[in-house]
PDB file as gemmi writes it, atoms N, CA and C in Angstrom:
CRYST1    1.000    1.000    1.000  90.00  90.00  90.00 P 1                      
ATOM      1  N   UNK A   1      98.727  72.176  90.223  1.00  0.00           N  
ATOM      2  CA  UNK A   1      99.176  73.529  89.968  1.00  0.00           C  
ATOM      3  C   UNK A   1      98.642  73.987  88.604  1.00  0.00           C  
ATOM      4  N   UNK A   2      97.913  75.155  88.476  1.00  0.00           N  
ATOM      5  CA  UNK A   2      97.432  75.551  87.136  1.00  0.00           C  
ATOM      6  C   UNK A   2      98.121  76.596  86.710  1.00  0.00           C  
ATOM      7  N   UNK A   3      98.938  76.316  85.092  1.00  0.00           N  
ATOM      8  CA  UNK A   3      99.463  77.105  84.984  1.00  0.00           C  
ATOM      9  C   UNK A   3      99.002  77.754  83.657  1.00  0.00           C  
ATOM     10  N   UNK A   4      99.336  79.330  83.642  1.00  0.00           N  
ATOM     11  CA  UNK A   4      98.562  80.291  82.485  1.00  0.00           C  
ATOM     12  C   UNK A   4      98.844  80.074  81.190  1.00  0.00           C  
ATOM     13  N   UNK A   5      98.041  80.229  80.470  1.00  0.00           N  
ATOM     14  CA  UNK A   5      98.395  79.881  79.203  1.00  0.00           C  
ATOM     15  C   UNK A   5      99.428  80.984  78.188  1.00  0.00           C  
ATOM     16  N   UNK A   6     100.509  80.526  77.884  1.00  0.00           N  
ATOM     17  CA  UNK A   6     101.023  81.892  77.342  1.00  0.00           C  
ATOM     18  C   UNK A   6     100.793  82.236  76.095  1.00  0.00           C  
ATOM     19  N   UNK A   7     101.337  83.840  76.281  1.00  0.00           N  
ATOM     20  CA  UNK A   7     101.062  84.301  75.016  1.00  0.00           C  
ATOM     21  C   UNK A   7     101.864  84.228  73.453  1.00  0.00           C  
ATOM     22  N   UNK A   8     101.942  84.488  72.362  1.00  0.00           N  
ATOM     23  CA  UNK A   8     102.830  84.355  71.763  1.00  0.00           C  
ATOM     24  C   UNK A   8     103.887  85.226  71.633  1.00  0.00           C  
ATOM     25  N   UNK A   9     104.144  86.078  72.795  1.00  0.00           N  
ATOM     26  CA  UNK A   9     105.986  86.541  73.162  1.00  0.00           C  
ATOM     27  C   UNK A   9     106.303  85.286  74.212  1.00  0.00           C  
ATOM     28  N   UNK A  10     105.362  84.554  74.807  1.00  0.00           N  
ATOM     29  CA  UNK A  10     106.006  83.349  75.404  1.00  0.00           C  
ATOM     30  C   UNK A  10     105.964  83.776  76.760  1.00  0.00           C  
ATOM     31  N   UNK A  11     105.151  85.177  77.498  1.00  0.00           N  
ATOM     32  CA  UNK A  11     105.245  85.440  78.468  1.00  0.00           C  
ATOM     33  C   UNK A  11     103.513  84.723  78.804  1.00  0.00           C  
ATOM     34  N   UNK A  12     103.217  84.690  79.969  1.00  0.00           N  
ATOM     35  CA  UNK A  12     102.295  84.341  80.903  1.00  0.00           C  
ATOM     36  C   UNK A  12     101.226  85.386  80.555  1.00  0.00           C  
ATOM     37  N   UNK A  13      99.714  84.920  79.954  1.00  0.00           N  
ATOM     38  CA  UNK A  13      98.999  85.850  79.845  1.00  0.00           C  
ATOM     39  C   UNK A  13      98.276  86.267  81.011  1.00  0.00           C  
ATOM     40  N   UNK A  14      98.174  87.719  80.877  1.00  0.00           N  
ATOM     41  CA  UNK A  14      96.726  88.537  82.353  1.00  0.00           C  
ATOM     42  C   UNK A  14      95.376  87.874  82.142  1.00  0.00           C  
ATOM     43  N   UNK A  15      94.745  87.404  83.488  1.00  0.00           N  
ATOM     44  CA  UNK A  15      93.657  87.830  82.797  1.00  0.00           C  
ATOM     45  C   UNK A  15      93.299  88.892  83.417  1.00  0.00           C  
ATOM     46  N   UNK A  16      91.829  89.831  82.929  1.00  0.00           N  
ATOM     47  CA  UNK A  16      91.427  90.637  83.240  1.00  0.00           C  
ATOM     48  C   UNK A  16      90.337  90.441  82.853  1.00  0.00           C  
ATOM     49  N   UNK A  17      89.463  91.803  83.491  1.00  0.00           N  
ATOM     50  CA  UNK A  17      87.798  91.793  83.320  1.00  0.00           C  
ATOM     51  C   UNK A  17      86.992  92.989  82.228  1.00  0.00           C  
ATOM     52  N   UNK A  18      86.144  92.672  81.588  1.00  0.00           N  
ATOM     53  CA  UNK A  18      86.142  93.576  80.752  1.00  0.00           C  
ATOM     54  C   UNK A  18      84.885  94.318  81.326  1.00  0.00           C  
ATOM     55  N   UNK A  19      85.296  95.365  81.217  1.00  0.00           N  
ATOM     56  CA  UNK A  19      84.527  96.875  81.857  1.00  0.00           C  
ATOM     57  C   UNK A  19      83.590  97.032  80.420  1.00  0.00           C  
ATOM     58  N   UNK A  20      83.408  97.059  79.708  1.00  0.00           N  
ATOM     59  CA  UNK A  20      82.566  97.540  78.623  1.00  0.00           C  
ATOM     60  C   UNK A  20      80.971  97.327  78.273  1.00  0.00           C  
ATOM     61  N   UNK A  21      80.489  98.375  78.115  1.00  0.00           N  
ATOM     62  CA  UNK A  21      79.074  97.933  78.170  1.00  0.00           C  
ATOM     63  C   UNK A  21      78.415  96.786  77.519  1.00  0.00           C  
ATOM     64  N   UNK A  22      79.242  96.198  76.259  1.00  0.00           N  
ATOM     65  CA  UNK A  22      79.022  94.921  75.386  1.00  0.00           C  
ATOM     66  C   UNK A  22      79.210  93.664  76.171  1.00  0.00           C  
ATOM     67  N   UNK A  23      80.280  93.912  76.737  1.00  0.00           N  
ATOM     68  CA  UNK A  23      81.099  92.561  77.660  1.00  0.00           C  
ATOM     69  C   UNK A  23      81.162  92.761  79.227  1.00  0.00           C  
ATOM     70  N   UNK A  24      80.257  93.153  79.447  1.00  0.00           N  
ATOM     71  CA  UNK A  24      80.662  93.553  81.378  1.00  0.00           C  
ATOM     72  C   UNK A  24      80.091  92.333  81.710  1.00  0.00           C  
ATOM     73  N   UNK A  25      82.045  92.244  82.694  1.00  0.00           N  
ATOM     74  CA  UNK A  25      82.430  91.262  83.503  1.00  0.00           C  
ATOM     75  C   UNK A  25      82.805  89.901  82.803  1.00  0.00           C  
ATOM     76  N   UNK A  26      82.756  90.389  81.968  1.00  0.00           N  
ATOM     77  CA  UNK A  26      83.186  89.163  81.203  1.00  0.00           C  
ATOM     78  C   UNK A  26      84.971  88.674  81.628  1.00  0.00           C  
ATOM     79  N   UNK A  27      85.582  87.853  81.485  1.00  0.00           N  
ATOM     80  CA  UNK A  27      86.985  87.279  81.960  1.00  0.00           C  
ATOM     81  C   UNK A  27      87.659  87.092  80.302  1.00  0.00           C  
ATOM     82  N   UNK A  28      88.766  87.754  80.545  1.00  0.00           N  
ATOM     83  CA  UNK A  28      89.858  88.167  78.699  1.00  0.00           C  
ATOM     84  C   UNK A  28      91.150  87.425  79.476  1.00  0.00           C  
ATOM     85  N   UNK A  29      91.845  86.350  78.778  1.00  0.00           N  
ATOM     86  CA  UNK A  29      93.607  86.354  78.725  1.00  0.00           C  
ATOM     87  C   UNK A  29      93.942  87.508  77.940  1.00  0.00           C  
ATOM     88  N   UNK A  30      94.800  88.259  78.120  1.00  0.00           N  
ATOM     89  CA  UNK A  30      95.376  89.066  76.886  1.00  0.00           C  
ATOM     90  C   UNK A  30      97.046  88.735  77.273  1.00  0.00           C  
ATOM     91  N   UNK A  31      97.740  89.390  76.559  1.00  0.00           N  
ATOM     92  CA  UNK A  31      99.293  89.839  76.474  1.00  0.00           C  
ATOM     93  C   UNK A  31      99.055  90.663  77.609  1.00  0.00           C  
ATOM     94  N   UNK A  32     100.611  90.582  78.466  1.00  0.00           N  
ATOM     95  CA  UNK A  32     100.868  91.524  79.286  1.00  0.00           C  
ATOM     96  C   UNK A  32     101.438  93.114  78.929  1.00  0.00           C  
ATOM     97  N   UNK A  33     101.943  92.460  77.883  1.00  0.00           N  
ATOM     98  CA  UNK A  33     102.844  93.747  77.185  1.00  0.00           C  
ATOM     99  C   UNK A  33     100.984  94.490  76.122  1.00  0.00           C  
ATOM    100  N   UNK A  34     100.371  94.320  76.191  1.00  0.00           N  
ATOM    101  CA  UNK A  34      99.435  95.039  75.483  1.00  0.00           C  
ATOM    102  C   UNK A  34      99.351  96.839  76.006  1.00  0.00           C  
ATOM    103  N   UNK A  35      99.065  97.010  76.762  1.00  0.00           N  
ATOM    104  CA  UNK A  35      98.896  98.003  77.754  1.00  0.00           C  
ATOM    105  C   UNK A  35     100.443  98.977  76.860  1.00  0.00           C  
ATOM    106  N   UNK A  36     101.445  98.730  77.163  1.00  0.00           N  
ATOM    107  CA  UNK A  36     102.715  99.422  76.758  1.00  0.00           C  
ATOM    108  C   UNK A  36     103.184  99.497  75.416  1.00  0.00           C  
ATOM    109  N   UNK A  37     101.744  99.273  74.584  1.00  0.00           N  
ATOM    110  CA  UNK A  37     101.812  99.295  73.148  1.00  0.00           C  
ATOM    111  C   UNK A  37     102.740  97.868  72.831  1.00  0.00           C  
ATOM    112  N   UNK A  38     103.429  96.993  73.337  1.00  0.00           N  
ATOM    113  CA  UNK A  38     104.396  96.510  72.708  1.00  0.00           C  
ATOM    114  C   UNK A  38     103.947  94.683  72.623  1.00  0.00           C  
ATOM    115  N   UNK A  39     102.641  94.830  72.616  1.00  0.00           N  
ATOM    116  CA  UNK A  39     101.821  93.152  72.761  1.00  0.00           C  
ATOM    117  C   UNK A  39     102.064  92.792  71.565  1.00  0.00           C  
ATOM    118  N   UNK A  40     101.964  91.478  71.746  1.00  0.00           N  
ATOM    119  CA  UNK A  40     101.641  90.304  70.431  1.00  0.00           C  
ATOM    120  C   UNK A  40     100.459  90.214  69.887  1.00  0.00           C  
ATOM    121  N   UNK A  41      99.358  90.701  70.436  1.00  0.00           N  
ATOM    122  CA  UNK A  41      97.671  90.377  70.458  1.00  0.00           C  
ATOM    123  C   UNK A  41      97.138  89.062  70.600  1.00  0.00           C  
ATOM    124  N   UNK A  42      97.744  88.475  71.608  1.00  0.00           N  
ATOM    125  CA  UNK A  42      97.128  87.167  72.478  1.00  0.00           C  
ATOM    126  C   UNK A  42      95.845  87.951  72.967  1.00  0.00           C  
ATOM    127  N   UNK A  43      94.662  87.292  72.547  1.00  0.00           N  
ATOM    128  CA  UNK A  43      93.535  87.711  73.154  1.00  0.00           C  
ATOM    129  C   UNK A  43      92.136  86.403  73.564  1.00  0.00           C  
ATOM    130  N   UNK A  44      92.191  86.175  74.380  1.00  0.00           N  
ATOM    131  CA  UNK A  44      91.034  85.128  74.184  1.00  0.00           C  
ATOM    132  C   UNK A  44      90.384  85.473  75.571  1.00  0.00           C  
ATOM    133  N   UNK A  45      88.726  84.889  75.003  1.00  0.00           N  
ATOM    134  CA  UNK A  45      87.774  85.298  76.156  1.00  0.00           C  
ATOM    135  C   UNK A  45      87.906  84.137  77.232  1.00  0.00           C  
ATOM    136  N   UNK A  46      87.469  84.019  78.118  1.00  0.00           N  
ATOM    137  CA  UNK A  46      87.354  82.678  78.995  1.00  0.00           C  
ATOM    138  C   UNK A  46      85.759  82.259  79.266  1.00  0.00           C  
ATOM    139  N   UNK A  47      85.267  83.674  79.836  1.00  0.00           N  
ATOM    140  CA  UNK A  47      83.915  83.443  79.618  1.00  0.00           C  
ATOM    141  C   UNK A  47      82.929  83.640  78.660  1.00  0.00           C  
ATOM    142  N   UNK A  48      81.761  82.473  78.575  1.00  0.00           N  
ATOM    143  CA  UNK A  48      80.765  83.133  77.123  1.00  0.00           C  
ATOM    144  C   UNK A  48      80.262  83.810  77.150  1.00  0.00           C  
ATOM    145  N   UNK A  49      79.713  84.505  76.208  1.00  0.00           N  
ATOM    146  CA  UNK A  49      79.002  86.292  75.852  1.00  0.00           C  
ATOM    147  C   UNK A  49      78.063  86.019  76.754  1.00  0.00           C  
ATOM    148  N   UNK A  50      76.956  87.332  77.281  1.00  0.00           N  
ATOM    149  CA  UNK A  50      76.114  86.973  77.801  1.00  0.00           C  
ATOM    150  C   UNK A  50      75.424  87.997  76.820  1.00  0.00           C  
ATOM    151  N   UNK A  51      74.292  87.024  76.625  1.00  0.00           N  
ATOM    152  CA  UNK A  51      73.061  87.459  75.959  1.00  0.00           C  
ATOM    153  C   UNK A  51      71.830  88.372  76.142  1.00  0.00           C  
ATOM    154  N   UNK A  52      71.430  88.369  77.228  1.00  0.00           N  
ATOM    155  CA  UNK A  52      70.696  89.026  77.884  1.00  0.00           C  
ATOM    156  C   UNK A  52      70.900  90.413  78.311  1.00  0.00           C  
ATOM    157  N   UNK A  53      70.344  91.515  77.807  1.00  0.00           N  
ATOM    158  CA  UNK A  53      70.526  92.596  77.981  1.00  0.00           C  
ATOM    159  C   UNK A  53      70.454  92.863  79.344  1.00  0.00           C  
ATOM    160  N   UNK A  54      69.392  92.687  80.116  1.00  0.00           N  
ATOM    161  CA  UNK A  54      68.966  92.768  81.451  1.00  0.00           C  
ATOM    162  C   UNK A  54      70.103  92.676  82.188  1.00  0.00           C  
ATOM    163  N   UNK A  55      70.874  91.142  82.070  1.00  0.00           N  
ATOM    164  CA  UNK A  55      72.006  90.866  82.688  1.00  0.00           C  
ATOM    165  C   UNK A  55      73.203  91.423  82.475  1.00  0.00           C  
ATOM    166  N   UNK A  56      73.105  92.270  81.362  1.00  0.00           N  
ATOM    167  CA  UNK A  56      74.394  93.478  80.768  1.00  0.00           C  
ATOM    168  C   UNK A  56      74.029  94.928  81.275  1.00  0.00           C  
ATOM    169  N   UNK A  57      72.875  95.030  81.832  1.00  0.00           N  
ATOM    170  CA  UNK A  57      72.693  96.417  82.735  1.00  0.00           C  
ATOM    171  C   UNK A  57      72.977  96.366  83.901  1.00  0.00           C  
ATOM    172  N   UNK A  58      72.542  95.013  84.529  1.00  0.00           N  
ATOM    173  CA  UNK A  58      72.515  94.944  85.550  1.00  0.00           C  
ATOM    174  C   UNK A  58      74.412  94.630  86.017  1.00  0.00           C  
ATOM    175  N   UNK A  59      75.063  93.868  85.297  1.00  0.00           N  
ATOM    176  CA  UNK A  59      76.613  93.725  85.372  1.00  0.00           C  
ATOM    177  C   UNK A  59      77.074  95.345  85.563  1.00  0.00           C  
ATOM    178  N   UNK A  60      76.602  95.736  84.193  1.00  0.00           N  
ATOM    179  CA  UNK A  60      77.689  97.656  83.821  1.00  0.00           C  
ATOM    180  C   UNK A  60      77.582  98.222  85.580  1.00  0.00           C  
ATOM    181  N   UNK A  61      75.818  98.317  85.682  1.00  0.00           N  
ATOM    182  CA  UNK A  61      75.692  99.360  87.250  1.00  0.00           C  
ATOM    183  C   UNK A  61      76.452  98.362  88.343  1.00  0.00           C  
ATOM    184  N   UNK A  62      76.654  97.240  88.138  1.00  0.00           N  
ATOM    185  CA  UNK A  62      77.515  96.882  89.750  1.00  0.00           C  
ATOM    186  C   UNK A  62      78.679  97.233  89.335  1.00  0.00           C  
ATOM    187  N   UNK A  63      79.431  97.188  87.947  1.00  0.00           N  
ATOM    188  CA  UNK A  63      80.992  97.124  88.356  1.00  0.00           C  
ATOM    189  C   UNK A  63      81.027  99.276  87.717  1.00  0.00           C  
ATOM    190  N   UNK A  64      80.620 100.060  87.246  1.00  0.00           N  
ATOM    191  CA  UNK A  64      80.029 101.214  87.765  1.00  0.00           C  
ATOM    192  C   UNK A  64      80.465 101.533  89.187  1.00  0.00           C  
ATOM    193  N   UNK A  65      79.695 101.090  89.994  1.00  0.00           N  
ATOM    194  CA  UNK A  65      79.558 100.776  91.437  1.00  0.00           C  
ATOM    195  C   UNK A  65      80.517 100.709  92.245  1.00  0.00           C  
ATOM    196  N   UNK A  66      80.965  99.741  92.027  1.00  0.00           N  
ATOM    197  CA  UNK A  66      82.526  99.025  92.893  1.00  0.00           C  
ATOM    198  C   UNK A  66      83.559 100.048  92.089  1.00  0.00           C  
ATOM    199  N   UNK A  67      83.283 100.730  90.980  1.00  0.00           N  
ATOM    200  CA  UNK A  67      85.149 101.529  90.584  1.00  0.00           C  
ATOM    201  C   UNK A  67      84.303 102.934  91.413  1.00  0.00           C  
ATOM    202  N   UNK A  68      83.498 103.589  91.747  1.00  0.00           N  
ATOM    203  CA  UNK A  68      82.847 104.673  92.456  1.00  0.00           C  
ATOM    204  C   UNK A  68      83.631 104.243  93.680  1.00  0.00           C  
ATOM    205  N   UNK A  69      83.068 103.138  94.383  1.00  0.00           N  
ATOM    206  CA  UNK A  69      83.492 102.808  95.512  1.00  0.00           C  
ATOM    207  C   UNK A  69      85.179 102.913  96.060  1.00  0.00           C  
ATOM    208  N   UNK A  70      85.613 102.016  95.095  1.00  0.00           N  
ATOM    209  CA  UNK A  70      87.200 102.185  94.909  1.00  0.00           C  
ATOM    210  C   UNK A  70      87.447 103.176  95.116  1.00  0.00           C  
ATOM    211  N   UNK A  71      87.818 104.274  93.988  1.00  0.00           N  
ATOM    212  CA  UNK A  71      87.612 105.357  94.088  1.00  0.00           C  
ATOM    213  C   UNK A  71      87.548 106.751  95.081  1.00  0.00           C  
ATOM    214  N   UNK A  72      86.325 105.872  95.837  1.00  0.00           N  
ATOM    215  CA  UNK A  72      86.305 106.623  96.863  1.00  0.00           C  
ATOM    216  C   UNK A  72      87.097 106.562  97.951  1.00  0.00           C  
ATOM    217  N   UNK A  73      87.197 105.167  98.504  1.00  0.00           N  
ATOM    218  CA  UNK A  73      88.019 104.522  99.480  1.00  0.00           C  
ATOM    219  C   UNK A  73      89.952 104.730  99.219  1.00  0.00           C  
ATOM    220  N   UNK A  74      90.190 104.877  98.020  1.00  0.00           N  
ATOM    221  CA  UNK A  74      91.427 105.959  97.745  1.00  0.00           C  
ATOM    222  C   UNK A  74      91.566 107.339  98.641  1.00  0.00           C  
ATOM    223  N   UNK A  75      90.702 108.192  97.964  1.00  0.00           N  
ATOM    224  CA  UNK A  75      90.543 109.567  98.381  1.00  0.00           C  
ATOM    225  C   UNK A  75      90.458 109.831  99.803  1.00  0.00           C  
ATOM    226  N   UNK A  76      90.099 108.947 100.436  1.00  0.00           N  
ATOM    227  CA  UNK A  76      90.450 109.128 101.615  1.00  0.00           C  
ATOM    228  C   UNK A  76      91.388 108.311 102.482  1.00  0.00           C  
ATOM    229  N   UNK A  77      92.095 107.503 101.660  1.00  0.00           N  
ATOM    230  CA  UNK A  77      93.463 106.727 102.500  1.00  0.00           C  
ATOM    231  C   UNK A  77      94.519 108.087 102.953  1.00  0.00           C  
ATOM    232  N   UNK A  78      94.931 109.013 101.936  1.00  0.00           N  
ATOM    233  CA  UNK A  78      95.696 109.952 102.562  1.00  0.00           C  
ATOM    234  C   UNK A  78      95.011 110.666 104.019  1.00  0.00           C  
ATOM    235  N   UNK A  79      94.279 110.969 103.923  1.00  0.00           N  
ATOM    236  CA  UNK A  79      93.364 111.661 105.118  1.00  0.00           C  
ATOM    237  C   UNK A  79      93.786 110.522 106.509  1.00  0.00           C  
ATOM    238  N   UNK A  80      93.489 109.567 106.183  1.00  0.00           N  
ATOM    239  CA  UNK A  80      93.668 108.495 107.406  1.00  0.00           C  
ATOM    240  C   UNK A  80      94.807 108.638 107.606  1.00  0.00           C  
ATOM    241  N   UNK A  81      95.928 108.751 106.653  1.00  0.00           N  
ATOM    242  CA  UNK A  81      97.114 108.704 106.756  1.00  0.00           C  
ATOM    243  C   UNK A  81      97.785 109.685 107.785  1.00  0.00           C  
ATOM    244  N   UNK A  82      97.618 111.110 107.184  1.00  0.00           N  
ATOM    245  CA  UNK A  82      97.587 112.398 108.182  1.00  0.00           C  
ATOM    246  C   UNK A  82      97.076 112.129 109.505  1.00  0.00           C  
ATOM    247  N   UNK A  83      95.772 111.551 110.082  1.00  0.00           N  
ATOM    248  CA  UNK A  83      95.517 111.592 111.230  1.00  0.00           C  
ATOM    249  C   UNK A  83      96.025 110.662 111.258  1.00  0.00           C  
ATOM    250  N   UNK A  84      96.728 109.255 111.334  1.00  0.00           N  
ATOM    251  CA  UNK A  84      97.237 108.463 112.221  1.00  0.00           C  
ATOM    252  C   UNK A  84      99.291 109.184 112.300  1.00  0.00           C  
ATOM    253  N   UNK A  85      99.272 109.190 111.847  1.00  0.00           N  
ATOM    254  CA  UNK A  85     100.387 109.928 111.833  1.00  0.00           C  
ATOM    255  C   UNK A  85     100.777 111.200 113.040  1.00  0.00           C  
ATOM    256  N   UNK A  86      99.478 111.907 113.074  1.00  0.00           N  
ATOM    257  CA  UNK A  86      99.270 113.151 114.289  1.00  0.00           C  
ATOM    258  C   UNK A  86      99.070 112.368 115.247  1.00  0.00           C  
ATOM    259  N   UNK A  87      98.124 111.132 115.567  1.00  0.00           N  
ATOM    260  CA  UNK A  87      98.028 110.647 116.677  1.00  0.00           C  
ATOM    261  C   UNK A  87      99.270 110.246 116.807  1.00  0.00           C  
ATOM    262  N   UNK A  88     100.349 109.094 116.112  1.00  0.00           N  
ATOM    263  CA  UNK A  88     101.411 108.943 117.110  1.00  0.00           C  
ATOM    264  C   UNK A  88     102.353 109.848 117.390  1.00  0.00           C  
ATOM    265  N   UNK A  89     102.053 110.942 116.361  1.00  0.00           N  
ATOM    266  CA  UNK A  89     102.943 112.254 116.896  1.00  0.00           C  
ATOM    267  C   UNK A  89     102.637 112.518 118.677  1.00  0.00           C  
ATOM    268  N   UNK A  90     101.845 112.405 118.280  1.00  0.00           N  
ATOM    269  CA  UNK A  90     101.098 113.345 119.927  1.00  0.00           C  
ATOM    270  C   UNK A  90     100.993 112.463 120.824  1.00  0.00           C  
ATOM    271  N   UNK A  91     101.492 110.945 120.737  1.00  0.00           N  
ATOM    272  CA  UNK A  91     101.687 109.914 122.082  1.00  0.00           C  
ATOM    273  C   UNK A  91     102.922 109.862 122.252  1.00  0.00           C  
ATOM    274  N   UNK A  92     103.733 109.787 121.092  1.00  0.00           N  
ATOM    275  CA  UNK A  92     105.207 110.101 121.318  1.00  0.00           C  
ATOM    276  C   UNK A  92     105.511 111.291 122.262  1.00  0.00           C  
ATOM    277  N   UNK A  93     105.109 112.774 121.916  1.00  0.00           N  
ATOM    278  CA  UNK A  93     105.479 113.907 122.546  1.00  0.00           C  
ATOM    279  C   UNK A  93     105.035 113.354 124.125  1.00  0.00           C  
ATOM    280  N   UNK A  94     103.518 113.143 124.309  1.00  0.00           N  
ATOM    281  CA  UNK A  94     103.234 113.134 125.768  1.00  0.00           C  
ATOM    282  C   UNK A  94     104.266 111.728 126.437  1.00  0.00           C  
ATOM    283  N   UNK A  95     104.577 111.095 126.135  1.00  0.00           N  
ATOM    284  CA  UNK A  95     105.503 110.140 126.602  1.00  0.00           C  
ATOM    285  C   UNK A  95     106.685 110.519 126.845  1.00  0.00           C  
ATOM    286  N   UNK A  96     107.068 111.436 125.746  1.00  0.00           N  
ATOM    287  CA  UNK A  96     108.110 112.394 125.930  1.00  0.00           C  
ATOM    288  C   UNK A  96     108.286 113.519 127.658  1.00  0.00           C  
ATOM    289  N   UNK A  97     106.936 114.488 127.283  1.00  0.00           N  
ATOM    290  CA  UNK A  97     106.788 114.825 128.242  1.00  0.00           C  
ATOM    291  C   UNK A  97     106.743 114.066 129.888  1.00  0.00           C  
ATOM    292  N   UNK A  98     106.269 112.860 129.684  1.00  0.00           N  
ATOM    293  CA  UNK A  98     105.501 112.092 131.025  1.00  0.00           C  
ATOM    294  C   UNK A  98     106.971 111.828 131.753  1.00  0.00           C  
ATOM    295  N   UNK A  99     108.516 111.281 130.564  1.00  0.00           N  
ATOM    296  CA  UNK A  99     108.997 110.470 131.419  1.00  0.00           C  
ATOM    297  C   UNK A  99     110.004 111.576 131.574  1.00  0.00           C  
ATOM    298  N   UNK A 100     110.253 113.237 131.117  1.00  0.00           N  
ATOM    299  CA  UNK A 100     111.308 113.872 131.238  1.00  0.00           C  
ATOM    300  C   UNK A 100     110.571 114.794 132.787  1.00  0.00           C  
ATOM    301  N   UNK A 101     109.310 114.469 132.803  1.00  0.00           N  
ATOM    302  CA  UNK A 101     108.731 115.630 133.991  1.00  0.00           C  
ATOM    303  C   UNK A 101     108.792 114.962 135.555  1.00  0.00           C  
TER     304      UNK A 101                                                      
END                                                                             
């Protein structure tokens, strides 16, 4: 069982990924409480820098990429939502209709 290393409020640190053009994709422990202003500043990297510029353009445009994507695939969950919703509206009613006729 691997367990997280905590932070110094003693809670379980996040990790997360760093979006930034210096560090893309890189892997951070931080504080959970950071975000809500109210962190300790537990911060440590997991993975090493990467050096290579090439490989820091090429990281930014995929994860770029995948939050576009995201993004997109949001914007249209409500839409799906509405039409599945009308469809069982409208099998309910005809079932309705089928077994009162």
């Amino acid at each position: 069982m691997r367990k997280e290393p905590l932070c110094y409020c003693g809670v379980a640190a996040d990790l997360k990924m760093s979006r930034t053009p210096t560090n893309p994709g890189r892997r951070i422990l931080g504080c959970r409480r950071y975000e809500i202003g109210e962190g300790c500043g537990f911060f440590r990297w997991v993975d090493p820098a990467i050096e290579e510029e090439h490989y820091k353009t090429l990281l930014v445009a995929l994860i770029n990429k995948s939050d576009r994507c995201h993004c997109q695939r949001r914007q249209g969950r409500p839409k799906f939502r509405i039409a599945a919703i009308i469809i069982v509206v409208v099998v309910v009613l005809m079932l309705a209709i089928m077994l009162f006729v």
